[in-house]
Amino acid sequence: MEIDARVEAWASLQLLPGLSPRILAGLLKALGGPEEVRGASRANLAKLVPTELASVIESGPDPALLERTLSWIAEPGHALITWDDADYPRALLTISDPPPAFYYRGRRELLNRPSIAIVGSRNATPQGMDNAEAFAATLSGAGFTIVSGLALGIDTAAHRGGLSAGGSSIAVIGTGPDRSYPSANSGLGRRLAADGGLLSEFPLGTPPLPANFPRRNRLLSGLSRGVLVVEATLASGSLITARFAAEQGREVFAIPGSIHSPFSKGSHRLIKEGAKLVETARDVIEELGGAAPTEGAQMEVAAPEMQADAGRVFKALGHDPAGVDALTARTGLAAGAVSVALVELELSGRVTALPGGAFQRVR
């Protein structure tokens, strides 16, 4: 991005401590623009803001941090997107506290496309991961950009699904734009920067502080027409995103799960509170509008035929987790035969082992 006086003024204002969006909006209205705010005297500023803040604005940000920030913005594919920028997301302008500016890497045209946020547990089940990726791929194919937070688990699956189709994906991160967090997703972050987008409102060098993530969640929902919760415990940060979505007038969707799974408790609570229960991506598309998914987008690869014992065990497993003892009782097979059948089912990708010796269907 080319650095001019306007960009430099915005970058300076973005780095000033204590300058809230509300106060900055008042200054811009009174003085005319970012350059005028940065060039105003302390005496004139003190007529509009507290004296201490007027001194901060007149002094400007740390010069070394400003220099690093401008160097980052000047790199190819990098940008500082501001309130007065044509690419600033119109959806964010409808929330109560949109950031005056944010750092961005990637495809700027994605910022104003129809989007949906997909969020959920970091410690997701294999079934949850599959659901998130499949929903994201279908929704992306229907024209929605998939927004998520680049965390492990559901976020990772959602980004992968989004990148696999035309809608692509944007990650809203809780660190500075120069940080890669979590490190396990650094490769995914590079893919998003090249083919999707990475967005941060935090200054360069900002570490992954716990308080950053609830704050960034308002942008996940704010960018989107709706929020889909795939898996969530009752303590999940996904419920914060869902709450922001409701407050911002966005739709909230939730995929139900087993009544025995802690990863379904959060989704079930949202459904009780009025979230829309969804079973397929088409449910979301019909609610929000979008191109109908193609048949190919919803097709599954045929699994190999099961042996007789494996078929009995698979049928007995149902859709709730169960252990070897329970399956032995349900099928009448010997425990050894059940164990062999479970190995076959795992190898074919139909079931997965859970902590504590239980098994759960994946398909």
GROMACS .gro file of C-alpha atoms in nm:
model
  363
    1MET     CA    1   0.000   0.000   0.000
    2GLU     CA    2   0.129   0.344  -0.089
    3ILE     CA    3   0.209   0.566   0.209
    4ASP     CA    4   0.081   0.921   0.180
    5ALA     CA    5   0.000   1.191   0.436
    6ARG     CA    6  -0.348   1.054   0.495
    7VAL     CA    7  -0.226   0.698   0.561
    8GLU     CA    8   0.051   0.824   0.789
    9ALA     CA    9  -0.198   1.034   0.987
   10TRP     CA   10  -0.433   0.739   1.026
   11ALA     CA   11  -0.147   0.511   1.130
   12SER     CA   12  -0.043   0.765   1.393
   13LEU     CA   13  -0.394   0.796   1.534
   14GLN     CA   14  -0.434   0.418   1.541
   15LEU     CA   15  -0.133   0.389   1.772
   16LEU     CA   16  -0.237   0.651   2.029
   17PRO     CA   17  -0.336   0.507   2.369
   18GLY     CA   18  -0.668   0.628   2.508
   19LEU     CA   19  -0.809   0.751   2.178
   20SER     CA   20  -1.138   0.562   2.157
   21PRO     CA   21  -1.342   0.532   1.836
   22ARG     CA   22  -1.611   0.756   1.984
   23ILE     CA   23  -1.365   1.033   2.073
   24LEU     CA   24  -1.188   1.002   1.738
   25ALA     CA   25  -1.520   1.028   1.553
   26GLY     CA   26  -1.592   1.353   1.737
   27LEU     CA   27  -1.248   1.493   1.651
   28LEU     CA   28  -1.282   1.403   1.285
   29LYS     CA   29  -1.622   1.568   1.268
   30ALA     CA   30  -1.496   1.882   1.438
   31LEU     CA   31  -1.160   1.917   1.264
   32GLY     CA   32  -1.219   1.767   0.921
   33GLY     CA   33  -0.997   1.461   0.880
   34PRO     CA   34  -0.705   1.256   1.020
   35GLU     CA   35  -0.438   1.499   0.901
   36GLU     CA   36  -0.618   1.790   1.065
   37VAL     CA   37  -0.648   1.596   1.391
   38ARG     CA   38  -0.277   1.512   1.393
   39GLY     CA   39  -0.185   1.869   1.304
   40ALA     CA   40  -0.405   2.038   1.564
   41SER     CA   41  -0.246   2.224   1.853
   42ARG     CA   42  -0.283   2.104   2.208
   43ALA     CA   43  -0.485   2.417   2.289
   44ASN     CA   44  -0.738   2.346   2.012
   45LEU     CA   45  -0.754   1.978   2.097
   46ALA     CA   46  -0.812   2.059   2.466
   47LYS     CA   47  -1.137   2.230   2.365
   48LEU     CA   48  -1.264   1.893   2.244
   49VAL     CA   49  -1.098   1.629   2.463
   50PRO     CA   50  -0.940   1.610   2.810
   51THR     CA   51  -0.610   1.796   2.842
   52GLU     CA   52  -0.409   1.478   2.903
   53LEU     CA   53  -0.542   1.317   2.585
   54ALA     CA   54  -0.481   1.640   2.393
   55SER     CA   55  -0.115   1.617   2.495
   56VAL     CA   56  -0.099   1.254   2.380
   57ILE     CA   57  -0.243   1.342   2.038
   58GLU     CA   58  -0.010   1.640   1.992
   59SER     CA   59   0.296   1.434   2.092
   60GLY     CA   60   0.204   1.149   1.861
   61PRO     CA   61   0.287   0.778   1.893
   62ASP     CA   62   0.620   0.616   1.964
   63PRO     CA   63   0.833   0.706   1.657
   64ALA     CA   64   0.994   0.363   1.633
   65LEU     CA   65   0.656   0.186   1.642
   66LEU     CA   66   0.516   0.426   1.384
   67GLU     CA   67   0.813   0.362   1.156
   68ARG     CA   68   0.769  -0.016   1.187
   69THR     CA   69   0.397   0.018   1.124
   70LEU     CA   70   0.443   0.227   0.810
   71SER     CA   71   0.704  -0.018   0.683
   72TRP     CA   72   0.459  -0.305   0.737
   73ILE     CA   73   0.177  -0.120   0.559
   74ALA     CA   74   0.405  -0.047   0.264
   75GLU     CA   75   0.474  -0.416   0.197
   76PRO     CA   76   0.295  -0.574  -0.102
   77GLY     CA   77  -0.048  -0.710  -0.009
   78HIS     CA   78  -0.059  -0.515   0.319
   79ALA     CA   79  -0.298  -0.230   0.397
   80LEU     CA   80  -0.439  -0.007   0.668
   81ILE     CA   81  -0.812   0.004   0.598
   82THR     CA   82  -0.979   0.310   0.750
   83TRP     CA   83  -1.327   0.456   0.797
   84ASP     CA   84  -1.284   0.679   0.491
   85ASP     CA   85  -1.156   0.396   0.270
   86ALA     CA   86  -1.383   0.263  -0.007
   87ASP     CA   87  -1.292  -0.093   0.095
   88TYR     CA   88  -1.389  -0.049   0.461
   89PRO     CA   89  -1.653  -0.318   0.529
   90ARG     CA   90  -1.998  -0.163   0.515
   91ALA     CA   91  -2.121  -0.432   0.755
   92LEU     CA   92  -1.886  -0.306   1.028
   93LEU     CA   93  -2.029   0.044   1.000
   94THR     CA   94  -2.360  -0.091   1.133
   95ILE     CA   95  -2.219  -0.208   1.470
   96SER     CA   96  -2.189   0.014   1.777
   97ASP     CA   97  -1.809   0.027   1.798
   98PRO     CA   98  -1.644  -0.032   1.460
   99PRO     CA   99  -1.265   0.012   1.462
  100PRO     CA  100  -1.157   0.340   1.301
  101ALA     CA  101  -0.887   0.145   1.117
  102PHE     CA  102  -0.751  -0.206   1.095
  103TYR     CA  103  -0.453  -0.385   0.945
  104TYR     CA  104  -0.520  -0.621   0.657
  105ARG     CA  105  -0.334  -0.872   0.443
  106GLY     CA  106  -0.496  -1.034   0.144
  107ARG     CA  107  -0.777  -0.979  -0.103
  108ARG     CA  108  -0.949  -0.650  -0.027
  109GLU     CA  109  -1.252  -0.732  -0.241
  110LEU     CA  110  -1.355  -0.998   0.012
  111LEU     CA  111  -1.421  -0.733   0.278
  112ASN     CA  112  -1.756  -0.634   0.127
  113ARG     CA  113  -1.878  -0.968   0.002
  114PRO     CA  114  -2.162  -1.152   0.180
  115SER     CA  115  -2.006  -1.347   0.464
  116ILE     CA  116  -2.090  -1.583   0.747
  117ALA     CA  117  -1.887  -1.654   1.058
  118ILE     CA  118  -1.828  -2.017   1.159
  119VAL     CA  119  -1.698  -2.067   1.513
  120GLY     CA  120  -1.669  -2.338   1.774
  121SER     CA  121  -1.447  -2.531   2.009
  122ARG     CA  122  -1.069  -2.536   1.988
  123ASN     CA  123  -1.079  -2.896   2.116
  124ALA     CA  124  -1.331  -3.010   1.859
  125THR     CA  125  -1.434  -3.368   1.790
  126PRO     CA  126  -1.352  -3.522   1.450
  127GLN     CA  127  -1.722  -3.504   1.365
  128GLY     CA  128  -1.728  -3.134   1.452
  129MET     CA  129  -1.422  -3.070   1.235
  130ASP     CA  130  -1.583  -3.253   0.944
  131ASN     CA  131  -1.908  -3.061   0.989
  132ALA     CA  132  -1.731  -2.725   1.002
  133GLU     CA  133  -1.526  -2.791   0.689
  134ALA     CA  134  -1.820  -2.933   0.496
  135PHE     CA  135  -2.056  -2.645   0.589
  136ALA     CA  136  -1.785  -2.390   0.508
  137ALA     CA  137  -1.707  -2.545   0.170
  138THR     CA  138  -2.074  -2.552   0.069
  139LEU     CA  139  -2.139  -2.197   0.192
  140SER     CA  140  -1.825  -2.072   0.018
  141GLY     CA  141  -1.944  -2.240  -0.300
  142ALA     CA  142  -2.275  -2.056  -0.258
  143GLY     CA  143  -2.095  -1.722  -0.256
  144PHE     CA  144  -2.035  -1.656   0.114
  145THR     CA  145  -1.694  -1.559   0.249
  146ILE     CA  146  -1.622  -1.765   0.560
  147VAL     CA  147  -1.510  -1.558   0.859
  148SER     CA  148  -1.342  -1.720   1.159
  149GLY     CA  149  -1.066  -1.664   1.412
  150LEU     CA  150  -0.770  -1.884   1.302
  151ALA     CA  151  -0.781  -2.082   1.627
  152LEU     CA  152  -0.723  -2.455   1.635
  153GLY     CA  153  -1.025  -2.681   1.600
  154ILE     CA  154  -1.344  -2.553   1.439
  155ASP     CA  155  -1.187  -2.227   1.315
  156THR     CA  156  -0.915  -2.419   1.131
  157ALA     CA  157  -1.168  -2.648   0.961
  158ALA     CA  158  -1.388  -2.352   0.868
  159HIS     CA  159  -1.100  -2.166   0.701
  160ARG     CA  160  -0.997  -2.474   0.508
  161GLY     CA  161  -1.349  -2.528   0.384
  162GLY     CA  162  -1.385  -2.163   0.287
  163LEU     CA  163  -1.057  -2.161   0.094
  164SER     CA  164  -1.165  -2.469  -0.101
  165ALA     CA  165  -1.437  -2.279  -0.291
  166GLY     CA  166  -1.507  -1.942  -0.447
  167GLY     CA  167  -1.615  -1.748  -0.140
  168SER     CA  168  -1.275  -1.790   0.026
  169SER     CA  169  -1.214  -1.699   0.392
  170ILE     CA  170  -1.107  -1.418   0.623
  171ALA     CA  171  -0.944  -1.464   0.964
  172VAL     CA  172  -0.994  -1.201   1.232
  173ILE     CA  173  -0.698  -1.241   1.466
  174GLY     CA  174  -0.637  -1.140   1.828
  175THR     CA  175  -0.272  -1.038   1.787
  176GLY     CA  176  -0.082  -0.778   1.591
  177PRO     CA  177  -0.083  -0.836   1.213
  178ASP     CA  178   0.284  -0.935   1.223
  179ARG     CA  179   0.230  -1.220   1.470
  180SER     CA  180   0.147  -1.580   1.382
  181TYR     CA  181  -0.079  -1.737   1.644
  182PRO     CA  182  -0.120  -2.018   1.707
  183SER     CA  183   0.211  -2.123   1.554
  184ALA     CA  184   0.055  -2.452   1.440
  185ASN     CA  185  -0.161  -2.249   1.199
  186SER     CA  186   0.119  -2.039   1.050
  187GLY     CA  187   0.087  -2.225   0.718
  188LEU     CA  188  -0.287  -2.169   0.712
  189GLY     CA  189  -0.225  -1.802   0.788
  190ARG     CA  190   0.000  -1.774   0.484
  191ARG     CA  191  -0.269  -1.935   0.267
  192LEU     CA  192  -0.525  -1.688   0.396
  193ALA     CA  193  -0.293  -1.394   0.328
  194ALA     CA  194  -0.245  -1.515  -0.030
  195ASP     CA  195  -0.594  -1.636  -0.121
  196GLY     CA  196  -0.823  -1.491   0.148
  197GLY     CA  197  -0.763  -1.231   0.416
  198LEU     CA  198  -0.612  -1.167   0.761
  199LEU     CA  199  -0.755  -0.880   0.967
  200SER     CA  200  -0.635  -0.728   1.296
  201GLU     CA  201  -0.723  -0.410   1.483
  202PHE     CA  202  -0.424  -0.452   1.718
  203PRO     CA  203  -0.089  -0.274   1.670
  204LEU     CA  204   0.219  -0.455   1.544
  205GLY     CA  205   0.384  -0.672   1.806
  206THR     CA  206   0.066  -0.722   2.013
  207PRO     CA  207   0.090  -1.066   2.178
  208PRO     CA  208  -0.204  -1.307   2.216
  209LEU     CA  209  -0.339  -1.153   2.536
  210PRO     CA  210  -0.654  -1.324   2.672
  211ALA     CA  211  -0.853  -0.998   2.666
  212ASN     CA  212  -0.792  -0.954   2.292
  213PHE     CA  213  -0.999  -1.250   2.181
  214PRO     CA  214  -1.340  -1.156   2.327
  215ARG     CA  215  -1.283  -0.808   2.182
  216ARG     CA  216  -1.207  -0.935   1.831
  217ASN     CA  217  -1.518  -1.157   1.845
  218ARG     CA  218  -1.741  -0.852   1.788
  219LEU     CA  219  -1.568  -0.812   1.449
  220LEU     CA  220  -1.623  -1.179   1.359
  221SER     CA  221  -1.996  -1.128   1.397
  222GLY     CA  222  -1.994  -0.769   1.274
  223LEU     CA  223  -1.845  -0.864   0.937
  224SER     CA  224  -2.104  -1.136   0.886
  225ARG     CA  225  -2.470  -1.176   0.804
  226GLY     CA  226  -2.489  -1.454   1.058
  227VAL     CA  227  -2.287  -1.672   1.295
  228LEU     CA  228  -2.289  -2.052   1.281
  229VAL     CA  229  -2.180  -2.232   1.600
  230VAL     CA  230  -2.067  -2.585   1.518
  231GLU     CA  231  -1.953  -2.718   1.856
  232ALA     CA  232  -1.925  -2.530   2.185
  233THR     CA  233  -1.900  -2.602   2.553
  234LEU     CA  234  -2.084  -2.378   2.796
  235ALA     CA  235  -1.757  -2.190   2.859
  236SER     CA  236  -1.668  -2.149   2.491
  237GLY     CA  237  -1.575  -1.811   2.351
  238SER     CA  238  -1.806  -1.898   2.062
  239LEU     CA  239  -2.099  -1.806   2.285
  240ILE     CA  240  -1.950  -1.456   2.319
  241THR     CA  241  -1.946  -1.427   1.940
  242ALA     CA  242  -2.307  -1.548   1.927
  243ARG     CA  243  -2.407  -1.289   2.188
  244PHE     CA  244  -2.239  -1.012   1.985
  245ALA     CA  245  -2.423  -1.137   1.675
  246ALA     CA  246  -2.760  -1.116   1.849
  247GLU     CA  247  -2.682  -0.766   1.979
  248GLN     CA  248  -2.576  -0.657   1.629
  249GLY     CA  249  -2.892  -0.790   1.468
  250ARG     CA  250  -2.720  -1.082   1.295
  251GLU     CA  251  -2.867  -1.430   1.262
  252VAL     CA  252  -2.741  -1.702   1.498
  253PHE     CA  253  -2.734  -2.064   1.384
  254ALA     CA  254  -2.630  -2.375   1.575
  255ILE     CA  255  -2.572  -2.738   1.483
  256PRO     CA  256  -2.718  -2.972   1.746
  257GLY     CA  257  -2.528  -3.271   1.879
  258SER     CA  258  -2.541  -3.552   2.129
  259ILE     CA  259  -2.711  -3.475   2.459
  260HIS     CA  260  -2.420  -3.658   2.625
  261SER     CA  261  -2.143  -3.449   2.469
  262PRO     CA  262  -2.006  -3.141   2.651
  263PHE     CA  263  -1.929  -2.997   2.306
  264SER     CA  264  -2.302  -2.979   2.234
  265LYS     CA  265  -2.405  -2.800   2.552
  266GLY     CA  266  -2.326  -2.454   2.421
  267SER     CA  267  -2.506  -2.511   2.091
  268HIS     CA  268  -2.809  -2.651   2.271
  269ARG     CA  269  -2.823  -2.349   2.501
  270LEU     CA  270  -2.818  -2.117   2.199
  271ILE     CA  271  -3.101  -2.313   2.037
  272LYS     CA  272  -3.306  -2.286   2.358
  273GLU     CA  273  -3.242  -1.910   2.354
  274GLY     CA  274  -3.366  -1.872   1.996
  275ALA     CA  275  -3.077  -1.966   1.765
  276LYS     CA  276  -3.188  -2.140   1.448
  277LEU     CA  277  -3.121  -2.514   1.449
  278VAL     CA  278  -2.953  -2.619   1.124
  279GLU     CA  279  -2.880  -2.964   0.988
  280THR     CA  280  -2.742  -2.874   0.646
  281ALA     CA  281  -2.571  -2.577   0.483
  282ARG     CA  282  -2.884  -2.536   0.272
  283ASP     CA  283  -3.072  -2.437   0.592
  284VAL     CA  284  -2.832  -2.143   0.633
  285ILE     CA  285  -2.843  -2.046   0.265
  286GLU     CA  286  -3.224  -2.043   0.261
  287GLU     CA  287  -3.226  -1.814   0.565
  288LEU     CA  288  -2.960  -1.571   0.443
  289GLY     CA  289  -3.000  -1.598   0.068
  290GLY     CA  290  -2.730  -1.714  -0.171
  291ALA     CA  291  -2.670  -1.943  -0.463
  292ALA     CA  292  -2.799  -2.296  -0.418
  293PRO     CA  293  -2.514  -2.542  -0.357
  294THR     CA  294  -2.436  -2.773  -0.643
  295GLU     CA  295  -2.496  -3.143  -0.608
  296GLY     CA  296  -2.123  -3.203  -0.624
  297ALA     CA  297  -2.068  -2.979  -0.325
  298GLN     CA  298  -2.284  -3.203  -0.110
  299MET     CA  299  -2.175  -3.543  -0.243
  300GLU     CA  300  -1.980  -3.774  -0.019
  301VAL     CA  301  -1.721  -4.026  -0.129
  302ALA     CA  302  -1.866  -4.374  -0.105
  303ALA     CA  303  -1.716  -4.574   0.180
  304PRO     CA  304  -1.608  -4.935   0.135
  305GLU     CA  305  -1.852  -5.210   0.229
  306MET     CA  306  -1.852  -5.319   0.594
  307GLN     CA  307  -1.805  -5.673   0.718
  308ALA     CA  308  -2.105  -5.823   0.898
  309ASP     CA  309  -1.977  -5.766   1.255
  310ALA     CA  310  -1.867  -5.415   1.171
  311GLY     CA  311  -2.211  -5.338   1.032
  312ARG     CA  312  -2.379  -5.462   1.350
  313VAL     CA  313  -2.147  -5.255   1.568
  314PHE     CA  314  -2.191  -4.947   1.351
  315LYS     CA  315  -2.569  -4.976   1.369
  316ALA     CA  316  -2.556  -5.031   1.746
  317LEU     CA  317  -2.331  -4.729   1.796
  318GLY     CA  318  -2.598  -4.492   1.674
  319HIS     CA  319  -2.507  -4.124   1.696
  320ASP     CA  320  -2.404  -4.102   2.061
  321PRO     CA  321  -2.064  -4.207   2.199
  322ALA     CA  322  -2.045  -4.559   2.342
  323GLY     CA  323  -1.776  -4.790   2.481
  324VAL     CA  324  -1.689  -5.152   2.408
  325ASP     CA  325  -1.896  -5.283   2.700
  326ALA     CA  326  -2.210  -5.103   2.585
  327LEU     CA  327  -2.163  -5.220   2.227
  328THR     CA  328  -2.104  -5.577   2.343
  329ALA     CA  329  -2.435  -5.568   2.528
  330ARG     CA  330  -2.621  -5.412   2.234
  331THR     CA  331  -2.488  -5.648   1.966
  332GLY     CA  332  -2.448  -5.974   2.156
  333LEU     CA  333  -2.099  -6.009   2.007
  334ALA     CA  334  -1.795  -6.102   2.212
  335ALA     CA  335  -1.586  -5.811   2.336
  336GLY     CA  336  -1.298  -5.919   2.114
  337ALA     CA  337  -1.519  -5.921   1.805
  338VAL     CA  338  -1.649  -5.574   1.891
  339SER     CA  339  -1.293  -5.445   1.928
  340VAL     CA  340  -1.194  -5.589   1.589
  341ALA     CA  341  -1.503  -5.434   1.431
  342LEU     CA  342  -1.421  -5.096   1.583
  343VAL     CA  343  -1.070  -5.110   1.436
  344GLU     CA  344  -1.221  -5.179   1.093
  345LEU     CA  345  -1.463  -4.891   1.135
  346GLU     CA  346  -1.184  -4.656   1.243
  347LEU     CA  347  -0.969  -4.751   0.945
  348SER     CA  348  -1.260  -4.688   0.709
  349GLY     CA  349  -1.317  -4.345   0.861
  350ARG     CA  350  -1.664  -4.424   0.993
  351VAL     CA  351  -1.591  -4.390   1.365
  352THR     CA  352  -1.332  -4.225   1.584
  353ALA     CA  353  -1.200  -4.303   1.931
  354LEU     CA  354  -1.274  -4.052   2.207
  355PRO     CA  355  -1.098  -4.000   2.543
  356GLY     CA  356  -1.208  -4.251   2.804
  357GLY     CA  357  -1.244  -4.547   2.569
  358ALA     CA  358  -1.563  -4.435   2.395
  359PHE     CA  359  -1.626  -4.430   2.020
  360GLN     CA  360  -1.836  -4.199   1.804
  361ARG     CA  361  -1.965  -4.202   1.450
  362VAL     CA  362  -1.792  -3.973   1.203
  363ARG     CA  363  -2.029  -4.053   0.915
   0.00000   0.00000   0.00000
